[in-house]
Short mmCIF file of C-alpha atoms in Angstrom, two decimals:
data_model
loop_
_atom_site.label_atom_id
_atom_site.label_comp_id
_atom_site.label_asym_id
_atom_site.label_seq_id
_atom_site.Cartn_x
_atom_site.Cartn_y
_atom_site.Cartn_z
CA MET A 5 -4.05 -18.91 12.83
CA ILE A 6 -5.30 -15.80 11.02
CA PRO A 7 -5.62 -12.72 13.29
CA ASP A 8 -9.17 -11.54 13.94
CA ARG A 9 -8.31 -8.11 12.49
CA PHE A 10 -8.13 -9.74 9.01
CA GLN A 11 -11.78 -10.75 9.17
CA PRO A 12 -13.46 -7.50 7.99
CA THR A 13 -11.38 -7.47 4.79
CA ILE A 14 -11.86 -11.19 4.18
CA SER A 15 -15.60 -10.78 4.67
CA GLN A 16 -15.76 -7.92 2.17
CA LEU A 17 -13.97 -10.09 -0.41
CA GLN A 18 -16.11 -13.16 0.23
CA PRO A 19 -18.53 -12.62 -2.69
CA ILE A 20 -15.78 -12.84 -5.30
CA ALA A 21 -13.81 -15.49 -3.37
CA ALA A 22 -16.91 -17.69 -3.45
CA ARG A 23 -17.25 -17.17 -7.22
CA PHE A 24 -13.62 -18.15 -7.86
CA GLU A 25 -14.04 -21.24 -5.70
CA GLU A 26 -17.23 -22.22 -7.57
CA HIS A 27 -15.32 -22.08 -10.85
CA GLY A 28 -12.46 -24.20 -9.52
CA PHE A 29 -9.92 -21.38 -9.11
CA ARG A 30 -7.94 -20.13 -6.14
CA LEU A 31 -7.68 -16.50 -5.04
CA TYR A 32 -5.06 -14.91 -2.78
CA ILE A 33 -4.51 -11.51 -1.19
CA VAL A 34 -0.90 -10.49 -1.89
CA GLY A 35 1.54 -7.60 -1.82
CA GLY A 36 1.16 -4.37 0.07
CA ALA A 37 -2.43 -5.02 1.11
CA LEU A 38 -1.48 -8.19 2.99
CA ARG A 39 1.60 -6.52 4.45
CA ASP A 40 -0.59 -3.68 5.73
CA LEU A 41 -3.08 -6.15 7.20
CA LEU A 42 -0.22 -7.78 9.08
CA LEU A 43 0.72 -4.35 10.42
CA GLY A 44 -2.82 -3.75 11.68
CA GLU A 45 -4.01 -1.44 8.89
CA ASN A 46 -7.18 -1.78 6.80
CA PRO A 47 -6.31 -1.38 3.11
CA THR A 48 -8.86 -0.25 0.54
CA ASP A 49 -6.61 -0.89 -2.48
CA ILE A 50 -6.05 -4.63 -2.64
CA ASP A 51 -3.93 -6.76 -4.97
CA LEU A 52 -4.98 -10.36 -5.49
CA THR A 53 -3.49 -13.17 -7.53
CA THR A 54 -5.12 -16.28 -8.98
CA ASP A 55 -4.45 -19.32 -11.11
CA ALA A 56 -7.28 -18.18 -13.38
CA GLU A 57 -6.24 -16.59 -16.69
CA PRO A 58 -7.58 -13.12 -17.63
CA SER A 59 -10.50 -14.40 -19.69
CA ASP A 60 -11.54 -16.65 -16.79
CA ILE A 61 -11.18 -13.75 -14.32
CA LEU A 62 -13.58 -11.69 -16.46
CA SER A 63 -16.09 -14.52 -16.56
CA VAL A 64 -15.94 -15.01 -12.81
CA LEU A 65 -16.30 -11.30 -12.02
CA THR A 66 -19.20 -10.58 -14.36
CA GLY A 67 -22.30 -9.82 -12.32
CA THR A 68 -20.37 -9.87 -9.04
CA VAL A 69 -18.46 -6.58 -8.92
CA HIS A 70 -19.56 -2.98 -9.52
CA SER A 71 -17.16 -2.06 -12.31
CA ILE A 72 -14.47 -3.72 -14.41
CA ASN A 73 -11.41 -2.15 -16.05
CA ARG A 74 -9.61 -4.24 -18.67
CA ALA A 75 -6.72 -1.81 -19.35
CA GLY A 76 -4.14 -4.21 -17.88
CA GLU A 77 -5.61 -7.38 -19.37
CA ARG A 78 -2.62 -8.14 -21.65
CA PHE A 79 -0.44 -8.11 -18.53
CA GLY A 80 -2.83 -10.47 -16.78
CA THR A 81 -4.49 -7.83 -14.59
CA ILE A 82 -8.19 -7.03 -14.30
CA ALA A 83 -9.16 -4.09 -12.09
CA CYS A 84 -12.55 -3.78 -10.47
CA SER A 85 -14.38 -2.27 -7.52
CA LEU A 86 -16.38 -4.02 -4.84
CA GLY A 87 -18.11 -1.69 -2.42
CA SER A 88 -15.43 0.60 -1.01
CA LEU A 89 -12.62 -1.68 -2.18
CA ARG A 90 -10.53 -1.12 -5.30
CA LEU A 91 -9.14 -4.43 -6.51
CA GLU A 92 -6.55 -5.62 -9.02
CA ILE A 93 -6.67 -9.33 -9.76
CA THR A 94 -3.68 -10.74 -11.63
CA THR A 95 -2.95 -14.17 -13.02
CA HIS A 96 0.11 -15.82 -11.45
CA ARG A 97 3.16 -14.61 -13.39
CA CYS A 98 6.78 -15.60 -13.83
CA ASP A 99 8.09 -12.65 -15.82
CA VAL A 100 11.21 -12.65 -17.95
CA TYR A 101 13.22 -9.41 -18.16
CA ALA A 102 15.51 -8.29 -20.99
CA HIS A 103 18.79 -6.80 -19.76
CA THR A 104 18.22 -3.51 -21.61
CA SER A 105 14.68 -2.89 -20.40
CA ARG A 106 12.69 -2.96 -17.20
CA LYS A 107 9.57 -4.03 -19.11
CA PRO A 108 9.19 -7.79 -18.68
CA THR A 109 7.97 -10.34 -21.13
CA VAL A 110 4.83 -11.42 -19.31
CA ALA A 111 4.53 -15.16 -18.78
CA PHE A 112 1.57 -16.64 -16.91
CA SER A 113 2.11 -19.43 -14.40
CA THR A 114 0.09 -21.85 -12.36
CA SER A 115 2.58 -21.67 -9.48
CA LEU A 116 1.93 -19.29 -6.60
CA THR A 117 5.52 -19.75 -5.42
CA ASP A 118 6.85 -18.57 -8.81
CA ASP A 119 4.55 -15.56 -8.60
CA LEU A 120 5.76 -14.63 -5.13
CA ALA A 121 9.41 -15.05 -6.15
CA ARG A 122 9.10 -12.27 -8.75
CA ARG A 123 8.03 -9.72 -6.13
CA ASP A 124 10.35 -7.01 -4.86
CA PHE A 125 10.85 -7.90 -1.17
CA THR A 126 10.00 -10.78 1.12
CA ILE A 127 7.60 -8.57 3.11
CA ASN A 128 5.56 -8.30 -0.09
CA ALA A 129 6.01 -11.95 -1.10
CA ILE A 130 3.36 -13.33 1.25
CA ALA A 131 -0.07 -14.60 0.21
CA LEU A 132 -3.35 -15.24 2.01
CA GLU A 133 -5.66 -17.74 0.33
CA ILE A 134 -9.31 -16.75 0.73
CA THR A 135 -10.91 -19.53 -1.37
CA THR A 136 -10.82 -21.98 1.53
CA ASP A 137 -12.99 -22.44 4.59
CA GLU A 138 -9.97 -21.56 6.72
CA PRO A 139 -7.90 -18.74 5.11
CA ALA A 140 -4.22 -19.61 5.24
CA LEU A 141 -0.97 -17.66 4.95
CA ILE A 142 1.54 -18.87 2.37
CA ASP A 143 4.99 -17.52 3.18
CA PRO A 144 7.73 -19.41 1.30
CA TYR A 145 10.31 -16.62 1.71
CA HIS A 146 9.70 -15.89 5.42
CA GLY A 147 8.30 -12.41 4.86
CA VAL A 148 6.25 -12.44 8.06
CA ALA A 149 9.37 -13.02 10.14
CA ASP A 150 11.21 -10.29 8.22
CA LEU A 151 8.38 -7.85 8.81
CA ALA A 152 8.38 -8.62 12.53
CA ALA A 153 12.17 -8.28 12.71
CA ARG A 154 12.17 -5.16 10.49
CA HIS A 155 14.48 -6.78 7.93
CA LEU A 156 14.46 -5.83 4.25
CA ARG A 157 15.42 -8.70 1.91
CA THR A 158 14.58 -9.82 -1.61
CA PRO A 159 12.92 -13.23 -2.19
CA ILE A 160 15.63 -14.16 -4.69
CA SER A 161 19.20 -12.92 -5.05
CA PRO A 162 19.20 -9.10 -4.84
CA GLU A 163 21.60 -8.99 -7.81
CA VAL A 164 19.04 -10.81 -9.94
CA SER A 165 16.05 -8.95 -8.53
CA PHE A 166 17.52 -5.46 -8.97
CA SER A 167 18.99 -6.24 -12.36
CA GLU A 168 15.57 -7.38 -13.57
CA ASP A 169 13.75 -4.31 -12.27
CA PRO A 170 16.04 -1.49 -11.08
CA LEU A 171 13.08 0.46 -9.70
CA ARG A 172 13.16 -1.97 -6.77
CA MET A 173 16.31 -0.22 -5.53
CA LEU A 174 14.37 3.02 -5.13
CA ARG A 175 11.47 1.16 -3.59
CA ALA A 176 13.93 -0.13 -1.00
CA ALA A 177 14.53 3.46 0.11
CA ARG A 178 10.79 4.00 0.50
CA PHE A 179 10.21 0.88 2.58
CA ILE A 180 13.21 1.64 4.76
CA ALA A 181 11.68 5.02 5.58
CA ARG A 182 8.04 4.03 5.79
CA LEU A 183 8.43 0.83 7.82
CA ASN A 184 11.69 1.51 9.67
CA LEU A 185 13.39 -1.47 8.06
CA GLU A 186 17.05 -2.47 8.16
CA PRO A 187 18.37 -3.61 4.76
CA GLU A 188 20.49 -6.73 4.73
CA PRO A 189 24.16 -6.22 3.80
CA GLY A 190 23.82 -8.19 0.57
CA LEU A 191 21.02 -5.88 -0.58
CA ILE A 192 23.21 -2.81 -0.04
CA GLU A 193 26.14 -4.43 -1.85
CA ALA A 194 23.90 -5.22 -4.82
CA ILE A 195 22.74 -1.60 -4.99
CA HIS A 196 26.33 -0.35 -5.02
CA THR A 197 26.97 -2.65 -7.97
CA LEU A 198 23.73 -2.18 -9.88
CA ALA A 199 22.83 1.49 -9.34
CA PRO A 200 23.85 2.29 -12.95
CA ARG A 201 20.91 0.11 -14.04
CA LEU A 202 18.64 3.03 -13.15
CA ALA A 203 19.55 4.35 -16.60
CA ILE A 204 17.10 1.93 -18.22
CA LEU A 205 14.15 3.35 -16.25
CA SER A 206 11.94 6.10 -17.58
CA ARG A 207 12.34 9.42 -15.82
CA GLU A 208 8.62 9.31 -15.00
CA ARG A 209 8.92 6.08 -13.01
CA ILE A 210 11.85 7.46 -11.04
CA ARG A 211 9.92 10.68 -10.45
CA ASP A 212 6.87 8.83 -9.16
CA GLU A 213 8.93 6.77 -6.73
CA LEU A 214 10.71 9.89 -5.48
CA ASN A 215 7.30 11.49 -4.92
CA ARG A 216 6.23 8.54 -2.78
CA ILE A 217 9.35 8.89 -0.65
CA LEU A 218 9.02 12.65 -0.25
CA THR A 219 5.39 12.51 0.85
CA LEU A 220 5.95 9.97 3.61
CA THR A 221 5.31 11.30 7.09
CA ASP A 222 9.06 11.12 7.73
CA PRO A 223 11.16 10.47 4.61
CA THR A 224 14.47 10.95 6.42
CA ALA A 225 15.75 7.37 6.32
CA GLY A 226 14.79 6.99 2.66
CA LEU A 227 16.58 10.16 1.61
CA VAL A 228 19.65 9.20 3.61
CA PHE A 229 19.65 5.80 1.87
CA LEU A 230 19.49 7.46 -1.56
CA VAL A 231 22.59 9.56 -0.89
CA THR A 232 24.66 7.09 1.14
CA THR A 233 24.32 4.58 -1.69
CA PRO A 234 25.07 5.56 -5.32
CA LEU A 235 21.36 5.81 -6.20
CA ALA A 236 20.95 9.60 -6.10
CA ARG A 237 23.96 9.97 -8.39
CA PHE A 238 21.99 8.39 -11.21
CA PHE A 239 18.88 10.59 -11.12
CA MET A 240 19.73 13.70 -9.05
CA PRO A 241 23.51 14.02 -8.66
CA ALA A 242 23.20 17.56 -7.28
CA LEU A 243 21.49 16.09 -4.21
CA ALA A 244 24.45 13.81 -3.51
CA ASP A 245 26.76 16.81 -3.96
CA LEU A 246 25.21 18.42 -0.87
CA ARG A 247 27.34 16.18 1.32
CA LEU A 248 29.71 18.96 2.29
CA GLU A 249 30.27 21.09 5.34
CA GLN A 250 29.25 24.71 4.93
CA ASP A 251 32.48 25.78 6.66
CA PRO A 252 35.17 23.08 6.98
CA VAL A 253 37.16 25.28 9.35
CA HIS A 254 34.45 25.86 11.94
CA HIS A 255 32.51 22.68 11.03
CA HIS A 256 29.18 24.36 10.54
CA LYS A 257 26.19 22.19 9.72
CA ASP A 258 26.34 19.78 6.80
CA VAL A 259 24.20 21.04 3.90
CA LEU A 260 22.75 17.62 3.15
CA ALA A 261 21.83 16.94 6.79
CA HIS A 262 20.25 20.38 6.98
CA THR A 263 18.31 19.79 3.75
CA ILE A 264 16.90 16.47 4.93
CA ALA A 265 15.93 18.04 8.26
CA VAL A 266 14.05 20.80 6.44
CA VAL A 267 12.21 18.24 4.29
CA GLN A 268 11.18 16.31 7.39
CA LYS A 269 9.90 19.45 9.16
CA CYS A 270 7.73 20.54 6.21
CA SER A 271 4.17 19.29 5.78
CA PRO A 272 4.08 16.18 3.54
CA ARG A 273 2.78 18.03 0.49
CA LEU A 274 4.69 17.36 -2.71
CA ARG A 275 5.24 20.96 -3.84
CA LEU A 276 6.54 22.05 -0.44
CA ARG A 277 8.67 18.95 0.08
CA LEU A 278 10.28 19.36 -3.37
CA ALA A 279 11.08 22.99 -2.57
CA ALA A 280 12.60 21.91 0.75
CA LEU A 281 14.68 19.24 -1.00
CA LEU A 282 16.02 21.75 -3.54
CA HIS A 283 16.16 25.01 -1.58
CA ASP A 284 19.94 24.79 -0.98
CA ILE A 285 20.76 22.74 -4.07
CA ALA A 286 23.12 25.45 -5.42
CA LYS A 287 25.28 25.78 -2.32
CA PRO A 288 28.10 23.57 -3.63
CA ARG A 289 28.23 25.64 -6.83
CA THR A 290 28.15 29.01 -5.08
CA ARG A 291 30.42 28.27 -2.12
CA GLU A 292 33.29 30.74 -1.72
CA PHE A 293 35.83 31.29 1.01
CA GLY A 294 36.78 34.77 2.11
CA PRO A 295 38.19 36.67 5.05
CA ASP A 296 34.82 36.54 6.80
CA GLY A 297 34.36 32.81 6.25
CA VAL A 298 32.31 30.81 3.77
CA THR A 299 29.57 32.41 1.64
CA PHE A 300 26.92 31.14 -0.76
CA HIS A 301 26.03 34.34 -2.59
CA PHE A 302 23.07 34.03 -4.98
CA HIS A 303 22.46 30.38 -4.14
CA ASP A 304 18.76 31.20 -4.19
CA VAL A 305 18.91 32.51 -7.76
CA VAL A 306 21.21 29.77 -9.03
CA GLY A 307 19.17 27.21 -7.09
CA ALA A 308 15.95 28.24 -8.83
CA ARG A 309 17.58 27.61 -12.21
CA MET A 310 18.97 24.27 -11.03
CA ALA A 311 15.59 23.24 -9.61
CA THR A 312 13.96 23.99 -12.96
CA ALA A 313 16.53 21.88 -14.80
CA ILE A 314 16.30 18.98 -12.34
CA LEU A 315 12.50 18.82 -12.29
CA THR A 316 12.25 19.24 -16.05
CA GLU A 317 14.66 16.35 -16.58
CA LEU A 318 12.50 14.20 -14.28
CA ARG A 319 9.39 15.15 -16.29
CA TYR A 320 7.57 17.05 -13.56
CA PRO A 321 4.57 19.10 -14.74
CA LYS A 322 5.51 22.60 -15.86
CA ASP A 323 3.28 24.36 -13.33
CA LEU A 324 4.73 22.38 -10.43
CA THR A 325 8.27 22.99 -11.67
CA LYS A 326 7.60 26.72 -11.91
CA ASP A 327 6.15 26.84 -8.39
CA VAL A 328 9.04 24.92 -6.82
CA ALA A 329 11.62 27.09 -8.59
CA LYS A 330 9.84 30.20 -7.34
CA LEU A 331 9.87 28.94 -3.76
CA VAL A 332 13.59 28.21 -4.05
CA ALA A 333 14.20 31.69 -5.48
CA LEU A 334 12.27 33.35 -2.64
CA HIS A 335 13.32 31.18 0.30
CA LEU A 336 15.76 33.78 1.67
CA ARG A 337 13.39 36.74 1.28
CA PHE A 338 12.15 36.67 4.89
CA HIS A 339 15.60 36.39 6.46
CA GLY A 340 16.49 39.60 8.24
CA TYR A 341 12.85 40.59 8.76
CA ASP A 342 12.11 42.79 11.75
CA ALA A 343 9.65 45.51 12.67
CA SER A 344 11.63 48.05 10.63
CA TRP A 345 10.38 46.52 7.38
CA SER A 346 8.22 49.05 5.57
CA ASP A 347 4.66 48.32 4.57
CA SER A 348 5.95 48.46 1.01
CA ALA A 349 8.39 45.59 1.70
CA VAL A 350 5.60 43.52 3.26
CA ARG A 351 3.34 44.16 0.29
CA ARG A 352 6.08 43.15 -2.13
CA TYR A 353 6.73 39.89 -0.25
CA VAL A 354 3.07 38.93 -0.46
CA ARG A 355 2.75 40.06 -4.06
CA ASP A 356 5.85 38.13 -5.15
CA ALA A 357 4.81 34.97 -3.28
CA GLY A 358 1.29 35.06 -4.71
CA GLU A 359 -0.58 31.83 -4.09
CA LEU A 360 2.66 30.31 -2.74
CA TYR A 361 2.50 32.64 0.29
CA ASP A 362 1.63 29.93 2.85
CA ASP A 363 4.17 27.46 1.44
CA LEU A 364 6.88 30.12 1.42
CA ASN A 365 6.20 30.99 5.06
CA GLU A 366 6.31 27.33 6.09
CA LEU A 367 9.52 26.73 4.14
CA THR A 368 11.07 29.78 5.81
CA VAL A 369 10.22 28.55 9.31
CA CYS A 370 11.32 24.98 8.59
CA ASP A 371 14.60 26.25 7.14
CA ALA A 372 15.60 27.23 10.68
CA THR A 373 17.22 24.02 11.92
CA THR A 374 19.52 25.58 14.48
CA ARG A 375 19.79 24.03 17.92
CA ASN A 376 19.86 27.53 19.41
CA GLN A 377 16.41 27.86 20.98
CA HIS A 378 16.79 31.62 21.30
CA LYS A 379 17.19 31.94 17.53
CA LEU A 380 14.20 29.68 16.95
CA ASP A 381 12.12 31.80 19.32
CA ILE A 382 13.11 34.95 17.44
CA MET A 383 12.12 33.36 14.12
CA ALA A 384 8.74 32.26 15.49
CA HIS A 385 8.10 35.71 16.96
CA ASN A 386 9.06 37.48 13.73
CA MET A 387 6.90 35.22 11.58
CA LYS A 388 3.91 35.69 13.89
CA GLU A 389 4.35 39.46 13.82
CA PHE A 390 4.79 39.43 10.04
CA LYS A 391 1.60 37.45 9.44
CA GLU A 392 -0.32 39.82 11.69
CA ARG A 393 0.99 42.78 9.69
CA VAL A 394 -0.08 41.13 6.46
CA ILE A 395 -3.60 40.64 7.80
CA ARG A 396 -3.78 44.27 8.87
CA LEU A 397 -2.60 45.42 5.45
CA GLN A 398 -5.05 43.10 3.71
CA GLU A 399 -7.86 44.57 5.70
CA ALA A 400 -6.65 48.07 4.93
CA ASP A 401 -6.10 47.84 1.18
CA ALA A 402 -7.30 44.44 -0.05
CA LEU A 403 -3.72 43.33 -0.66
CA LYS A 404 -4.54 40.00 -2.27
CA ALA A 405 -6.57 41.66 -5.03
CA LEU A 406 -4.30 44.67 -5.42
CA ARG A 407 -4.55 46.17 -8.91
CA PRO A 408 -3.71 49.67 -10.17
CA THR A 409 -6.57 52.10 -9.59
CA LEU A 410 -6.58 52.82 -13.33
CA ASP A 411 -6.67 50.15 -16.01
CA GLY A 412 -5.29 50.11 -19.53
CA ASP A 413 -8.36 51.71 -21.08
CA ASP A 414 -8.18 54.52 -18.53
CA ILE A 415 -4.51 55.13 -19.38
CA MET A 416 -5.13 55.23 -23.15
CA THR A 417 -8.04 57.65 -22.74
CA LEU A 418 -6.22 59.86 -20.26
CA LEU A 419 -3.02 60.11 -22.30
CA ASN A 420 -4.69 59.87 -25.71
CA ILE A 421 -2.40 57.06 -26.86
CA PRO A 422 -3.09 53.73 -28.62
CA PRO A 423 -2.29 50.28 -27.20
CA SER A 424 1.48 50.33 -26.82
CA ARG A 425 4.48 49.67 -24.60
CA GLU A 426 3.88 53.05 -22.95
CA VAL A 427 0.52 51.81 -21.60
CA GLY A 428 2.29 48.94 -19.86
CA GLN A 429 4.95 51.27 -18.50
CA ALA A 430 2.27 53.59 -17.08
CA LEU A 431 0.48 50.67 -15.38
CA ALA A 432 3.78 49.36 -13.96
CA TYR A 433 4.57 52.81 -12.57
CA LEU A 434 1.16 53.08 -10.95
CA LEU A 435 1.42 49.59 -9.43
CA GLU A 436 4.84 50.36 -7.97
CA THR A 437 3.46 53.60 -6.52
CA GLU A 438 0.52 51.81 -4.91
CA LEU A 439 2.75 49.08 -3.52
CA ASP A 440 4.70 51.82 -1.75
CA GLU A 441 1.76 53.95 -0.62
CA GLY A 442 -1.28 51.71 -0.70
CA PRO A 443 -4.33 52.14 -2.97
CA LEU A 444 -4.69 55.69 -4.30
CA PRO A 445 -7.95 57.59 -4.80
CA ARG A 446 -8.81 57.79 -8.50
CA GLU A 447 -8.17 61.54 -8.69
CA THR A 448 -4.72 61.13 -7.11
CA ALA A 449 -3.88 58.26 -9.47
CA ILE A 450 -4.80 60.44 -12.45
CA GLU A 451 -2.58 63.26 -11.17
CA ARG A 452 0.34 60.88 -10.68
CA ILE A 453 -0.01 59.43 -14.19
CA LEU A 454 -0.21 62.88 -15.78
CA THR A 455 2.93 63.95 -13.91
CA TRP A 456 4.70 60.75 -14.93
CA TRP A 457 3.66 61.22 -18.55
CA SER A 458 4.86 64.81 -18.65
CA ASN A 459 8.38 63.52 -17.93
CA HIS A 460 8.20 60.58 -20.33
CA PRO A 461 10.17 60.89 -23.60
CA SER A 462 7.18 59.73 -25.67
CA SER A 463 5.06 62.67 -24.54
CA ARG A 464 7.34 65.18 -26.21
#
């Protein structure tokens, strides 16, 4: 018996289901879309599978759907849109994988069971036929029961499944976190054996799967799975290295547990979550023991360099890498703030953060994972006061658009010099002065520059 909540989706798909049936083919909803329907969600991206080959799929769809994309045709997949739905229709496959590559040799099949067997987990190896008067679930690997029991299993041996496509091991971490699943022991054992197979994956595919984990509402269980199995060692070993106590004598908080807590507290935006994941990445490298206990001097600076190296190796875009490294470098800047901070210090914080200002503030607040409510209250109070000061300063001197009162042309005319290093030095001096004192009237700025120039070696 198909639940009533499936009916809106089935009805939306009826025009193409009818066309497939007219041409003697069968059509099934499969994969994540069906899993989400079973969980009570209404997917708009839907995977379907059919016994029709790609050329037949094209013939059936022509004149029925709004757009057709043939980019995946050689893999048996035709993408199209139908109203608000985005569809991918794929011929049944029984792929063959080479041991040295995760790219399969695509082989089409007429068997739905073979097609379902090649899928990553039993919860995604369920099908719903919609080319019948009474839609029916096909569940040869008991995925519905696993979904209800919150079990994570593979349709075939996990050793075979993960060896064929090692990305499935990372996908396991995502499903554990997203759906609160418990992996079966055999699955975990296979990962401990086969984690080195991640080496055959492109860095981009690993990156994309990590992104999906990090942007979950709560990625905690997935991140824990990555570091309690060998997986993280094969794409981000520095993350696994965080499993140390800050101070083994006094048993202060574990750096890894703290890091994961910070990630969970931050908004699920990729840039911010990456910064949270990497903000303490240099602590193992900078840890020192002294008479006053353990220290991590310059872990912000070293961490920014490590973050750049890690994200570059995983092929993250340069702009995103630069932003994350900057957040890591600045994540300690607010610590120690109180009302004694000068307006100059506030201006410098905002100037240095730039468009990362809001992310830096959120990272700073989320970095406070102490159980001491008094300390948390002090942090909240200080951040509120700080933001109010920033607003007042912005209103007073247009902080966001702060530029020296004089520009380069003004400097060259005033000092009668050509474009040169001295022009840049004069502008830097004026900017530093205005950061300390606020915007200067033009006449005052001219006086300051003339005084500065009179003491500059090039003026003599």
